[in-house]
PDB file of C-alpha atoms in Angstrom:
ATOM      1  CA  MET E   1       0.000   0.000   0.000  1.00  0.00           C
ATOM      2  CA  SER E   2       2.875   2.394   0.730  1.00  0.00           C
ATOM      3  CA  PHE E   3       4.443   1.710  -2.669  1.00  0.00           C
ATOM      4  CA  LEU E   4       1.214   2.461  -4.516  1.00  0.00           C
ATOM      5  CA  SER E   5       0.613   5.605  -2.462  1.00  0.00           C
ATOM      6  CA  LEU E   6       4.096   6.944  -3.143  1.00  0.00           C
ATOM      7  CA  LEU E   7       3.934   6.164  -6.844  1.00  0.00           C
ATOM      8  CA  LEU E   8       0.569   7.859  -7.298  1.00  0.00           C
ATOM      9  CA  ALA E   9       1.600  10.896  -5.246  1.00  0.00           C
ATOM     10  CA  LEU E  10       4.777  11.398  -7.298  1.00  0.00           C
ATOM     11  CA  LEU E  11       2.903  11.048 -10.580  1.00  0.00           C
ATOM     12  CA  ILE E  12       0.158  13.472  -9.548  1.00  0.00           C
ATOM     13  CA  GLU E  13       2.711  15.944  -8.221  1.00  0.00           C
ATOM     14  CA  GLN E  14       4.552  15.925 -11.534  1.00  0.00           C
ATOM     15  CA  ALA E  15       1.338  16.505 -13.467  1.00  0.00           C
ATOM     16  CA  ARG E  16      -0.356  19.010 -11.127  1.00  0.00           C
ATOM     17  CA  PRO E  17       2.081  20.435  -8.576  1.00  0.00           C
ATOM     18  CA  LEU E  18       0.873  22.463  -5.630  1.00  0.00           C
ATOM     19  CA  VAL E  19       0.961  26.157  -6.448  1.00  0.00           C
ATOM     20  CA  GLN E  20       2.959  28.603  -4.374  1.00  0.00           C
ATOM     21  CA  GLY E  21       0.964  29.991  -1.466  1.00  0.00           C
ATOM     22  CA  ASN E  22      -1.514  27.099  -1.511  1.00  0.00           C
ATOM     23  CA  TRP E  23      -4.049  26.893   1.285  1.00  0.00           C
ATOM     24  CA  VAL E  24      -2.578  23.697   2.783  1.00  0.00           C
ATOM     25  CA  HIS E  25       0.871  25.143   3.442  1.00  0.00           C
ATOM     26  CA  GLY E  26      -0.652  28.497   4.338  1.00  0.00           C
ATOM     27  CA  SER E  27      -2.885  26.895   6.969  1.00  0.00           C
ATOM     28  CA  VAL E  28       0.038  24.949   8.405  1.00  0.00           C
ATOM     29  CA  ARG E  29       2.144  28.116   8.738  1.00  0.00           C
ATOM     30  CA  MET E  30      -0.742  29.864  10.464  1.00  0.00           C
ATOM     31  CA  TRP E  31      -0.978  26.954  12.910  1.00  0.00           C
ATOM     32  CA  VAL E  32       2.775  27.000  13.584  1.00  0.00           C
ATOM     33  CA  ASN E  33       2.782  30.763  14.180  1.00  0.00           C
ATOM     34  CA  TRP E  34      -0.327  30.642  16.346  1.00  0.00           C
ATOM     35  CA  ILE E  35       0.904  27.930  18.672  1.00  0.00           C
ATOM     36  CA  SER E  36       4.288  29.615  19.145  1.00  0.00           C
ATOM     37  CA  GLN E  37       2.643  32.943  19.936  1.00  0.00           C
ATOM     38  CA  THR E  38       0.215  31.240  22.323  1.00  0.00           C
ATOM     39  CA  LEU E  39       2.555  28.946  24.264  1.00  0.00           C
ATOM     40  CA  ASP E  40       6.076  30.280  23.840  1.00  0.00           C
ATOM     41  CA  ALA E  41       7.280  31.556  27.214  1.00  0.00           C
ATOM     42  CA  GLY E  42      11.007  30.875  26.894  1.00  0.00           C
ATOM     43  CA  HIS E  43      10.955  27.923  29.334  1.00  0.00           C
ATOM     44  CA  PRO E  44      12.760  24.740  28.143  1.00  0.00           C
ATOM     45  CA  ARG E  45      10.053  22.283  29.239  1.00  0.00           C
ATOM     46  CA  LEU E  46       7.279  24.384  27.740  1.00  0.00           C
ATOM     47  CA  ALA E  47       9.336  24.770  24.575  1.00  0.00           C
ATOM     48  CA  TRP E  48       9.309  21.020  24.013  1.00  0.00           C
ATOM     49  CA  THR E  49       5.586  20.902  24.773  1.00  0.00           C
ATOM     50  CA  THR E  50       5.008  23.637  22.200  1.00  0.00           C
ATOM     51  CA  TRP E  51       7.056  21.771  19.599  1.00  0.00           C
ATOM     52  CA  ALA E  52       5.289  18.473  20.348  1.00  0.00           C
ATOM     53  CA  LEU E  53       1.879  20.084  19.850  1.00  0.00           C
ATOM     54  CA  ALA E  54       2.930  21.924  16.692  1.00  0.00           C
ATOM     55  CA  VAL E  55       4.261  18.757  15.071  1.00  0.00           C
ATOM     56  CA  GLY E  56       2.395  15.984  16.878  1.00  0.00           C
ATOM     57  CA  LEU E  57      -1.194  17.187  16.597  1.00  0.00           C
ATOM     58  CA  PRO E  58      -1.238  17.296  12.755  1.00  0.00           C
ATOM     59  CA  ALA E  59       0.493  13.895  12.691  1.00  0.00           C
ATOM     60  CA  VAL E  60      -2.076  12.369  15.047  1.00  0.00           C
ATOM     61  CA  MET E  61      -4.905  13.801  12.961  1.00  0.00           C
ATOM     62  CA  ALA E  62      -3.368  12.370   9.771  1.00  0.00           C
ATOM     63  CA  VAL E  63      -3.029   8.853  11.142  1.00  0.00           C
ATOM     64  CA  ALA E  64      -6.446   8.990  12.872  1.00  0.00           C
ATOM     65  CA  VAL E  65      -8.144   9.753   9.558  1.00  0.00           C
ATOM     66  CA  HIS E  66      -6.092   6.955   7.970  1.00  0.00           C
ATOM     67  CA  TRP E  67      -7.261   4.350  10.489  1.00  0.00           C
ATOM     68  CA  LEU E  68     -10.847   5.634  10.372  1.00  0.00           C
ATOM     69  CA  LEU E  69     -10.971   5.227   6.598  1.00  0.00           C
ATOM     70  CA  ILE E  70      -9.522   1.718   6.840  1.00  0.00           C
ATOM     71  CA  GLY E  71     -12.133   0.779   9.449  1.00  0.00           C
ATOM     72  CA  LEU E  72     -15.079   2.258   7.547  1.00  0.00           C
ATOM     73  CA  PHE E  73     -14.206   1.718   3.894  1.00  0.00           C
ATOM     74  CA  GLY E  74     -11.123  -0.496   3.662  1.00  0.00           C
ATOM     75  CA  TRP E  75      -7.605   0.066   2.362  1.00  0.00           C
ATOM     76  CA  PRO E  76      -8.504   1.377  -1.163  1.00  0.00           C
ATOM     77  CA  VAL E  77     -10.018   4.534   0.346  1.00  0.00           C
ATOM     78  CA  ALA E  78      -7.178   4.779   2.869  1.00  0.00           C
ATOM     79  CA  ILE E  79      -4.750   4.826  -0.064  1.00  0.00           C
ATOM     80  CA  ILE E  80      -6.484   7.928  -1.389  1.00  0.00           C
ATOM     81  CA  TRP E  81      -5.886   9.658   1.948  1.00  0.00           C
ATOM     82  CA  SER E  82      -2.224   8.560   1.987  1.00  0.00           C
ATOM     83  CA  VAL E  83      -1.793   9.928  -1.525  1.00  0.00           C
ATOM     84  CA  ALA E  84      -3.333  13.239  -0.442  1.00  0.00           C
ATOM     85  CA  VAL E  85      -0.988  13.484   2.568  1.00  0.00           C
ATOM     86  CA  LEU E  86       2.050  12.651   0.449  1.00  0.00           C
ATOM     87  CA  TYR E  87       0.957  15.090  -2.247  1.00  0.00           C
ATOM     88  CA  ALA E  88       0.985  17.876   0.336  1.00  0.00           C
ATOM     89  CA  THR E  89       4.219  16.855   2.063  1.00  0.00           C
ATOM     90  CA  LEU E  90       6.595  15.735  -0.686  1.00  0.00           C
ATOM     91  CA  GLY E  91       7.389  16.745  -4.215  1.00  0.00           C
ATOM     92  CA  PHE E  92      10.086  17.909  -6.582  1.00  0.00           C
ATOM     93  CA  ARG E  93       7.935  20.671  -7.956  1.00  0.00           C
ATOM     94  CA  GLN E  94       7.846  22.451  -4.590  1.00  0.00           C
ATOM     95  CA  PHE E  95      11.446  23.568  -5.178  1.00  0.00           C
ATOM     96  CA  SER E  96      12.584  22.452  -8.646  1.00  0.00           C
ATOM     97  CA  HIS E  97      11.374  25.612 -10.386  1.00  0.00           C
ATOM     98  CA  HIS E  98      14.108  27.531  -8.544  1.00  0.00           C
ATOM     99  CA  PHE E  99      16.740  25.104  -9.822  1.00  0.00           C
ATOM    100  CA  THR E 100      15.341  25.179 -13.366  1.00  0.00           C
ATOM    101  CA  ASP E 101      15.219  28.979 -13.537  1.00  0.00           C
ATOM    102  CA  ILE E 102      18.826  29.308 -12.316  1.00  0.00           C
ATOM    103  CA  ARG E 103      20.030  26.639 -14.745  1.00  0.00           C
ATOM    104  CA  ASP E 104      18.244  28.331 -17.657  1.00  0.00           C
ATOM    105  CA  ALA E 105      19.798  31.684 -16.722  1.00  0.00           C
ATOM    106  CA  LEU E 106      23.260  30.138 -16.641  1.00  0.00           C
ATOM    107  CA  ASN E 107      22.658  28.373 -19.958  1.00  0.00           C
ATOM    108  CA  VAL E 108      22.121  31.718 -21.685  1.00  0.00           C
ATOM    109  CA  GLY E 109      25.072  33.290 -19.867  1.00  0.00           C
ATOM    110  CA  ASP E 110      23.047  35.585 -17.598  1.00  0.00           C
ATOM    111  CA  GLU E 111      24.977  35.115 -14.357  1.00  0.00           C
ATOM    112  CA  GLY E 112      23.479  38.274 -12.869  1.00  0.00           C
ATOM    113  CA  LEU E 113      19.989  36.860 -13.155  1.00  0.00           C
ATOM    114  CA  ALA E 114      21.194  33.518 -11.787  1.00  0.00           C
ATOM    115  CA  ARG E 115      22.592  35.284  -8.711  1.00  0.00           C
ATOM    116  CA  GLU E 116      19.337  37.184  -8.218  1.00  0.00           C
ATOM    117  CA  LEU E 117      17.332  33.964  -8.455  1.00  0.00           C
ATOM    118  CA  LEU E 118      19.614  32.203  -5.963  1.00  0.00           C
ATOM    119  CA  ALA E 119      19.311  35.167  -3.583  1.00  0.00           C
ATOM    120  CA  LYS E 120      15.519  35.092  -3.882  1.00  0.00           C
ATOM    121  CA  TRP E 121      15.393  31.325  -3.369  1.00  0.00           C
ATOM    122  CA  GLN E 122      17.593  31.226  -0.275  1.00  0.00           C
ATOM    123  CA  HIS E 123      16.858  34.755   1.019  1.00  0.00           C
ATOM    124  CA  VAL E 124      20.521  35.759   1.041  1.00  0.00           C
ATOM    125  CA  GLU E 125      22.805  38.387  -0.453  1.00  0.00           C
ATOM    126  CA  VAL E 126      25.018  36.747  -3.073  1.00  0.00           C
ATOM    127  CA  GLY E 127      27.172  39.767  -3.970  1.00  0.00           C
ATOM    128  CA  SER E 128      29.604  39.070  -6.824  1.00  0.00           C
ATOM    129  CA  LEU E 129      29.720  35.309  -6.354  1.00  0.00           C
ATOM    130  CA  PRO E 130      32.092  33.700  -8.925  1.00  0.00           C
ATOM    131  CA  ARG E 131      30.517  31.302 -11.426  1.00  0.00           C
ATOM    132  CA  SER E 132      32.119  28.189  -9.934  1.00  0.00           C
ATOM    133  CA  GLU E 133      30.957  29.151  -6.448  1.00  0.00           C
ATOM    134  CA  LEU E 134      27.497  29.976  -7.776  1.00  0.00           C
ATOM    135  CA  LEU E 135      27.289  26.504  -9.289  1.00  0.00           C
ATOM    136  CA  ARG E 136      28.577  24.980  -6.069  1.00  0.00           C
ATOM    137  CA  HIS E 137      25.887  26.640  -3.979  1.00  0.00           C
ATOM    138  CA  VAL E 138      23.165  25.749  -6.492  1.00  0.00           C
ATOM    139  CA  ILE E 139      24.249  22.106  -6.314  1.00  0.00           C
ATOM    140  CA  GLU E 140      24.361  22.121  -2.515  1.00  0.00           C
ATOM    141  CA  HIS E 141      20.970  23.789  -2.078  1.00  0.00           C
ATOM    142  CA  SER E 142      19.362  21.603  -4.747  1.00  0.00           C
ATOM    143  CA  VAL E 143      20.602  18.382  -3.145  1.00  0.00           C
ATOM    144  CA  LEU E 144      19.467  19.488   0.313  1.00  0.00           C
ATOM    145  CA  SER E 145      16.077  20.568  -1.050  1.00  0.00           C
ATOM    146  CA  ALA E 146      15.624  17.242  -2.830  1.00  0.00           C
ATOM    147  CA  HIS E 147      16.393  15.456   0.410  1.00  0.00           C
ATOM    148  CA  HIS E 148      14.081  17.599   2.555  1.00  0.00           C
ATOM    149  CA  HIS E 149      11.184  17.618   0.091  1.00  0.00           C
ATOM    150  CA  VAL E 150      11.422  14.049  -1.204  1.00  0.00           C
ATOM    151  CA  PHE E 151      13.768  11.523   0.377  1.00  0.00           C
ATOM    152  CA  GLY E 152      13.279  12.524   3.995  1.00  0.00           C
ATOM    153  CA  VAL E 153       9.516  12.250   3.612  1.00  0.00           C
ATOM    154  CA  LEU E 154       9.923   8.937   1.775  1.00  0.00           C
ATOM    155  CA  THR E 155      12.056   7.562   4.597  1.00  0.00           C
ATOM    156  CA  TRP E 156       9.736   8.283   7.504  1.00  0.00           C
ATOM    157  CA  PHE E 157       6.601   7.435   5.544  1.00  0.00           C
ATOM    158  CA  SER E 158       8.061   4.059   4.567  1.00  0.00           C
ATOM    159  CA  VAL E 159       9.432   3.269   8.041  1.00  0.00           C
ATOM    160  CA  LEU E 160       6.204   4.086   9.867  1.00  0.00           C
ATOM    161  CA  ALA E 161       4.015   2.575   7.132  1.00  0.00           C
ATOM    162  CA  ALA E 162       5.343  -0.824   8.217  1.00  0.00           C
ATOM    163  CA  LEU E 163       3.698  -0.135  11.588  1.00  0.00           C
ATOM    164  CA  GLY E 164       0.507   1.350  10.153  1.00  0.00           C
ATOM    165  CA  PHE E 165       1.524   4.981  10.780  1.00  0.00           C
ATOM    166  CA  GLY E 166       2.631   5.957   7.258  1.00  0.00           C
ATOM    167  CA  PRO E 167       0.831   9.337   6.968  1.00  0.00           C
ATOM    168  CA  ALA E 168       2.099  10.332  10.418  1.00  0.00           C
ATOM    169  CA  GLY E 169       5.693   9.759   9.313  1.00  0.00           C
ATOM    170  CA  ALA E 170       5.322  12.062   6.323  1.00  0.00           C
ATOM    171  CA  VAL E 171       3.650  14.768   8.413  1.00  0.00           C
ATOM    172  CA  ILE E 172       6.184  14.567  11.256  1.00  0.00           C
ATOM    173  CA  TYR E 173       9.117  15.014   8.904  1.00  0.00           C
ATOM    174  CA  ARG E 174       7.605  17.853   6.890  1.00  0.00           C
ATOM    175  CA  MET E 175       6.242  19.641   9.963  1.00  0.00           C
ATOM    176  CA  SER E 176       9.571  19.324  11.796  1.00  0.00           C
ATOM    177  CA  ASP E 177      11.368  20.901   8.868  1.00  0.00           C
ATOM    178  CA  MET E 178       8.809  23.685   8.518  1.00  0.00           C
ATOM    179  CA  VAL E 179       8.728  24.411  12.250  1.00  0.00           C
ATOM    180  CA  ALA E 180      12.523  24.611  12.464  1.00  0.00           C
ATOM    181  CA  GLN E 181      12.747  26.971   9.480  1.00  0.00           C
ATOM    182  CA  THR E 182       9.804  29.156  10.475  1.00  0.00           C
ATOM    183  CA  TRP E 183      10.870  29.635  14.074  1.00  0.00           C
ATOM    184  CA  GLN E 184      14.544  30.054  13.206  1.00  0.00           C
ATOM    185  CA  SER E 185      13.784  32.826  10.701  1.00  0.00           C
ATOM    186  CA  SER E 186      11.575  34.764  13.103  1.00  0.00           C
ATOM    187  CA  SER E 187      12.653  38.330  13.812  1.00  0.00           C
ATOM    188  CA  LYS E 188      12.694  39.865  17.278  1.00  0.00           C
ATOM    189  CA  THR E 189      10.888  42.867  15.819  1.00  0.00           C
ATOM    190  CA  SER E 190       8.060  40.898  14.225  1.00  0.00           C
ATOM    191  CA  GLN E 191       4.770  39.794  15.722  1.00  0.00           C
ATOM    192  CA  ALA E 192       5.783  36.177  15.089  1.00  0.00           C
ATOM    193  CA  TRP E 193       8.848  36.444  17.349  1.00  0.00           C
ATOM    194  CA  VAL E 194      10.012  33.125  18.816  1.00  0.00           C
ATOM    195  CA  SER E 195      12.214  32.770  21.886  1.00  0.00           C
ATOM    196  CA  ASP E 196      15.748  31.392  21.606  1.00  0.00           C
ATOM    197  CA  THR E 197      14.729  28.459  23.789  1.00  0.00           C
ATOM    198  CA  LEU E 198      11.963  27.401  21.419  1.00  0.00           C
ATOM    199  CA  GLN E 199      14.209  27.876  18.388  1.00  0.00           C
ATOM    200  CA  GLU E 200      16.885  25.661  19.958  1.00  0.00           C
ATOM    201  CA  ALA E 201      14.319  22.970  20.799  1.00  0.00           C
ATOM    202  CA  ALA E 202      13.001  22.979  17.230  1.00  0.00           C
ATOM    203  CA  GLN E 203      16.506  22.783  15.763  1.00  0.00           C
ATOM    204  CA  ASP E 204      17.499  19.974  18.115  1.00  0.00           C
ATOM    205  CA  ALA E 205      14.360  18.000  17.265  1.00  0.00           C
ATOM    206  CA  TRP E 206      14.937  18.537  13.546  1.00  0.00           C
ATOM    207  CA  ARG E 207      18.522  17.250  13.773  1.00  0.00           C
ATOM    208  CA  ARG E 208      17.327  14.105  15.533  1.00  0.00           C
ATOM    209  CA  ILE E 209      14.475  13.457  13.094  1.00  0.00           C
ATOM    210  CA  ASP E 210      16.674  14.048  10.040  1.00  0.00           C
ATOM    211  CA  TRP E 211      19.547  11.868  11.306  1.00  0.00           C
ATOM    212  CA  LEU E 212      18.280   8.602   9.794  1.00  0.00           C
ATOM    213  CA  PRO E 213      16.873  10.023   6.510  1.00  0.00           C
ATOM    214  CA  ALA E 214      20.107  11.931   5.786  1.00  0.00           C
ATOM    215  CA  ARG E 215      22.161   8.741   6.016  1.00  0.00           C
ATOM    216  CA  ILE E 216      19.703   6.668   4.002  1.00  0.00           C
ATOM    217  CA  THR E 217      19.726   9.317   1.265  1.00  0.00           C
ATOM    218  CA  ALA E 218      23.530   9.382   1.340  1.00  0.00           C
ATOM    219  CA  VAL E 219      23.620   5.591   0.907  1.00  0.00           C
ATOM    220  CA  ALA E 220      21.162   5.834  -1.997  1.00  0.00           C
ATOM    221  CA  PHE E 221      23.328   8.480  -3.702  1.00  0.00           C
ATOM    222  CA  ALA E 222      26.347   6.228  -3.229  1.00  0.00           C
ATOM    223  CA  VAL E 223      24.568   3.217  -4.739  1.00  0.00           C
ATOM    224  CA  VAL E 224      23.401   5.068  -7.856  1.00  0.00           C
ATOM    225  CA  GLY E 225      26.588   7.141  -8.157  1.00  0.00           C
ATOM    226  CA  ASN E 226      30.257   6.380  -7.564  1.00  0.00           C
ATOM    227  CA  PHE E 227      29.904   4.125  -4.530  1.00  0.00           C
ATOM    228  CA  GLU E 228      33.508   3.894  -3.340  1.00  0.00           C
ATOM    229  CA  GLU E 229      34.196   7.618  -3.716  1.00  0.00           C
ATOM    230  CA  ALA E 230      30.892   8.555  -2.066  1.00  0.00           C
ATOM    231  CA  ILE E 231      31.526   6.379   0.990  1.00  0.00           C
ATOM    232  CA  ASP E 232      35.138   7.528   1.282  1.00  0.00           C
ATOM    233  CA  CYS E 233      34.145  11.184   1.016  1.00  0.00           C
ATOM    234  CA  TRP E 234      31.396  10.620   3.592  1.00  0.00           C
ATOM    235  CA  ARG E 235      33.852   9.078   6.052  1.00  0.00           C
ATOM    236  CA  THR E 236      36.651  11.615   5.635  1.00  0.00           C
ATOM    237  CA  HIS E 237      35.012  14.927   4.729  1.00  0.00           C
ATOM    238  CA  ALA E 238      31.509  15.055   6.248  1.00  0.00           C
ATOM    239  CA  GLN E 239      32.822  16.784   9.370  1.00  0.00           C
ATOM    240  CA  ARG E 240      33.982  19.758   7.297  1.00  0.00           C
ATOM    241  CA  PHE E 241      30.408  20.920   6.892  1.00  0.00           C
ATOM    242  CA  PRO E 242      28.806  23.003   9.660  1.00  0.00           C
ATOM    243  CA  GLU E 243      25.791  20.715  10.189  1.00  0.00           C
ATOM    244  CA  ASP E 244      26.188  16.985  10.755  1.00  0.00           C
ATOM    245  CA  ASN E 245      23.244  15.711   8.700  1.00  0.00           C
ATOM    246  CA  ASN E 246      23.847  18.102   5.812  1.00  0.00           C
ATOM    247  CA  GLY E 247      27.533  17.254   5.940  1.00  0.00           C
ATOM    248  CA  VAL E 248      26.880  13.549   5.482  1.00  0.00           C
ATOM    249  CA  LEU E 249      24.571  14.206   2.557  1.00  0.00           C
ATOM    250  CA  LEU E 250      26.765  16.760   0.767  1.00  0.00           C
ATOM    251  CA  ALA E 251      29.963  14.777   1.278  1.00  0.00           C
ATOM    252  CA  ALA E 252      28.327  11.682  -0.218  1.00  0.00           C
ATOM    253  CA  THR E 253      27.049  13.786  -3.119  1.00  0.00           C
ATOM    254  CA  ALA E 254      30.527  15.191  -3.758  1.00  0.00           C
ATOM    255  CA  GLY E 255      31.984  11.692  -3.938  1.00  0.00           C
ATOM    256  CA  ALA E 256      29.138  10.253  -5.993  1.00  0.00           C
ATOM    257  CA  LEU E 257      29.467  12.997  -8.631  1.00  0.00           C
ATOM    258  CA  ASN E 258      33.204  13.748  -8.278  1.00  0.00           C
ATOM    259  CA  VAL E 259      32.450  17.424  -7.716  1.00  0.00           C
ATOM    260  CA  ARG E 260      34.129  19.744  -5.241  1.00  0.00           C
ATOM    261  CA  LEU E 261      31.703  20.861  -2.558  1.00  0.00           C
ATOM    262  CA  GLY E 262      32.223  21.973   0.991  1.00  0.00           C
ATOM    263  CA  GLY E 263      32.114  24.767   3.468  1.00  0.00           C
ATOM    264  CA  GLU E 264      29.112  26.548   4.835  1.00  0.00           C
ATOM    265  CA  ALA E 265      26.217  27.088   2.459  1.00  0.00           C
ATOM    266  CA  LEU E 266      24.972  30.633   2.003  1.00  0.00           C
ATOM    267  CA  ARG E 267      23.508  32.283   5.061  1.00  0.00           C
ATOM    268  CA  ALA E 268      21.836  35.650   5.437  1.00  0.00           C
ATOM    269  CA  HIS E 269      24.998  37.626   4.723  1.00  0.00           C
ATOM    270  CA  ASP E 270      27.185  38.556   1.768  1.00  0.00           C
ATOM    271  CA  ALA E 271      28.255  35.540  -0.263  1.00  0.00           C
ATOM    272  CA  SER E 272      31.800  36.827  -0.759  1.00  0.00           C
ATOM    273  CA  GLU E 273      32.201  36.800   3.029  1.00  0.00           C
ATOM    274  CA  ALA E 274      30.716  33.306   3.183  1.00  0.00           C
ATOM    275  CA  HIS E 275      33.260  32.163   0.588  1.00  0.00           C
ATOM    276  CA  ASP E 276      36.152  33.564   2.622  1.00  0.00           C
ATOM    277  CA  GLN E 277      34.919  31.708   5.691  1.00  0.00           C
ATOM    278  CA  ASP E 278      34.322  28.397   3.932  1.00  0.00           C
ATOM    279  CA  SER E 279      36.145  25.403   5.320  1.00  0.00           C
ATOM    280  CA  GLU E 280      38.292  23.221   3.097  1.00  0.00           C
ATOM    281  CA  SER E 281      36.373  21.781   0.180  1.00  0.00           C
ATOM    282  CA  THR E 282      36.010  18.115  -0.630  1.00  0.00           C
ATOM    283  CA  PRO E 283      38.123  16.565  -3.398  1.00  0.00           C
ATOM    284  CA  GLY E 284      36.693  16.557  -6.900  1.00  0.00           C
ATOM    285  CA  ARG E 285      36.299  18.606 -10.029  1.00  0.00           C
ATOM    286  CA  THR E 286      35.426  22.292  -9.969  1.00  0.00           C
ATOM    287  CA  PRO E 287      31.621  22.638 -10.329  1.00  0.00           C
ATOM    288  CA  GLU E 288      30.539  23.013 -13.970  1.00  0.00           C
ATOM    289  CA  MET E 289      27.234  23.260 -15.818  1.00  0.00           C
ATOM    290  CA  ALA E 290      27.394  19.531 -16.582  1.00  0.00           C
ATOM    291  CA  HIS E 291      27.200  18.818 -12.852  1.00  0.00           C
ATOM    292  CA  LEU E 292      23.695  20.312 -12.713  1.00  0.00           C
ATOM    293  CA  SER E 293      22.486  17.611 -15.106  1.00  0.00           C
ATOM    294  CA  SER E 294      24.397  15.040 -13.064  1.00  0.00           C
ATOM    295  CA  VAL E 295      22.563  16.156  -9.926  1.00  0.00           C
ATOM    296  CA  VAL E 296      19.203  15.705 -11.666  1.00  0.00           C
ATOM    297  CA  GLY E 297      20.201  12.216 -12.803  1.00  0.00           C
ATOM    298  CA  LEU E 298      21.478  11.282  -9.351  1.00  0.00           C
ATOM    299  CA  VAL E 299      18.234  12.346  -7.689  1.00  0.00           C
ATOM    300  CA  TRP E 300      15.956  10.590 -10.152  1.00  0.00           C
ATOM    301  CA  ARG E 301      17.978   7.368 -10.065  1.00  0.00           C
ATOM    302  CA  SER E 302      17.661   7.445  -6.278  1.00  0.00           C
ATOM    303  CA  VAL E 303      13.886   7.830  -6.568  1.00  0.00           C
ATOM    304  CA  VAL E 304      13.750   4.831  -8.901  1.00  0.00           C
ATOM    305  CA  LEU E 305      15.885   2.863  -6.436  1.00  0.00           C
ATOM    306  CA  TRP E 306      13.447   3.717  -3.629  1.00  0.00           C
ATOM    307  CA  LEU E 307      10.432   2.653  -5.678  1.00  0.00           C
ATOM    308  CA  VAL E 308      12.059  -0.584  -6.808  1.00  0.00           C
ATOM    309  CA  LEU E 309      12.952  -1.522  -3.226  1.00  0.00           C
ATOM    310  CA  LEU E 310       9.431  -0.726  -2.015  1.00  0.00           C
ATOM    311  CA  ALA E 311       7.930  -2.694  -4.901  1.00  0.00           C
ATOM    312  CA  LEU E 312      10.082  -5.720  -4.043  1.00  0.00           C
ATOM    313  CA  LEU E 313       9.158  -5.489  -0.372  1.00  0.00           C
ATOM    314  CA  THR E 314       5.485  -5.200  -1.256  1.00  0.00           C
ATOM    315  CA  LEU E 315       5.716  -8.204  -3.589  1.00  0.00           C
ATOM    316  CA  ALA E 316       7.538 -10.269  -0.966  1.00  0.00           C
ATOM    317  CA  ARG E 317       4.885  -9.398   1.599  1.00  0.00           C
ATOM    318  CA  LEU E 318       2.075 -10.379  -0.761  1.00  0.00           C
ATOM    319  CA  LEU E 319       3.726 -13.652  -1.717  1.00  0.00           C
ATOM    320  CA  GLY E 320       4.689 -14.422   1.870  1.00  0.00           C
TER     321      GLY E 320
END
């Protein structure tokens, strides 16, 4: 059932992606902002309670509807609900238009436009970022976005689907990511201000939840890419990145594609400064336009690998 749900959700998302500013994501952001404004008092214990409600309540609702539909109508109707949950929580088209627009700008030689698009996508100042560094950051952000929007959701949906909690897994992962980003980006001067204690709790929870998916995605990239180089780069260079989970993923990507990545991805400051502060890069070739196509191929091969494994597991379960 999980294989069929994932396949249908991916196909529907490719044909009719969710538009920007859709009511589902808008409602979720309103919920996240409301609960932080209502419960955030800067106390560590209350911070974890606030996070648990923000993430846990939507997950409980998702799995409750799932079980209710199974009890009333059977698994065919429950599949429809799983597809709807996956459609809202995963998808390439939720971020791929940024990648496509930047790639098209670089293809026609408009690096200025490419920098503007990257700045708009990541909400940073890119300054006069050199072409190779621009490509490097596009690759890094694209790989991380593919993981957060697709493979992370796939991982927790598949793991919890074995226990009958599939929709909850997808919601927990997506909500954890959204909560961490929303609360981290809050300004002290805005009405949606979030205390440092709550931000730290959300970031800590996100690191724990993303620990397993990041490593599964890294293994998948190694399998469909250059396996030996990916594993070696993971073991020896992952610690050079500022965040553990992202480091594992980007180091494996660098080895799988033989491309030089590394250092801190763009933050909310000038990109030239970020480049000066970057840590030592991984081994590999200087990022080129051809690597953007390689990233697309790596991601799609990993998706096919996921679907094949789920199909085999489903078949084995049916035959067993």
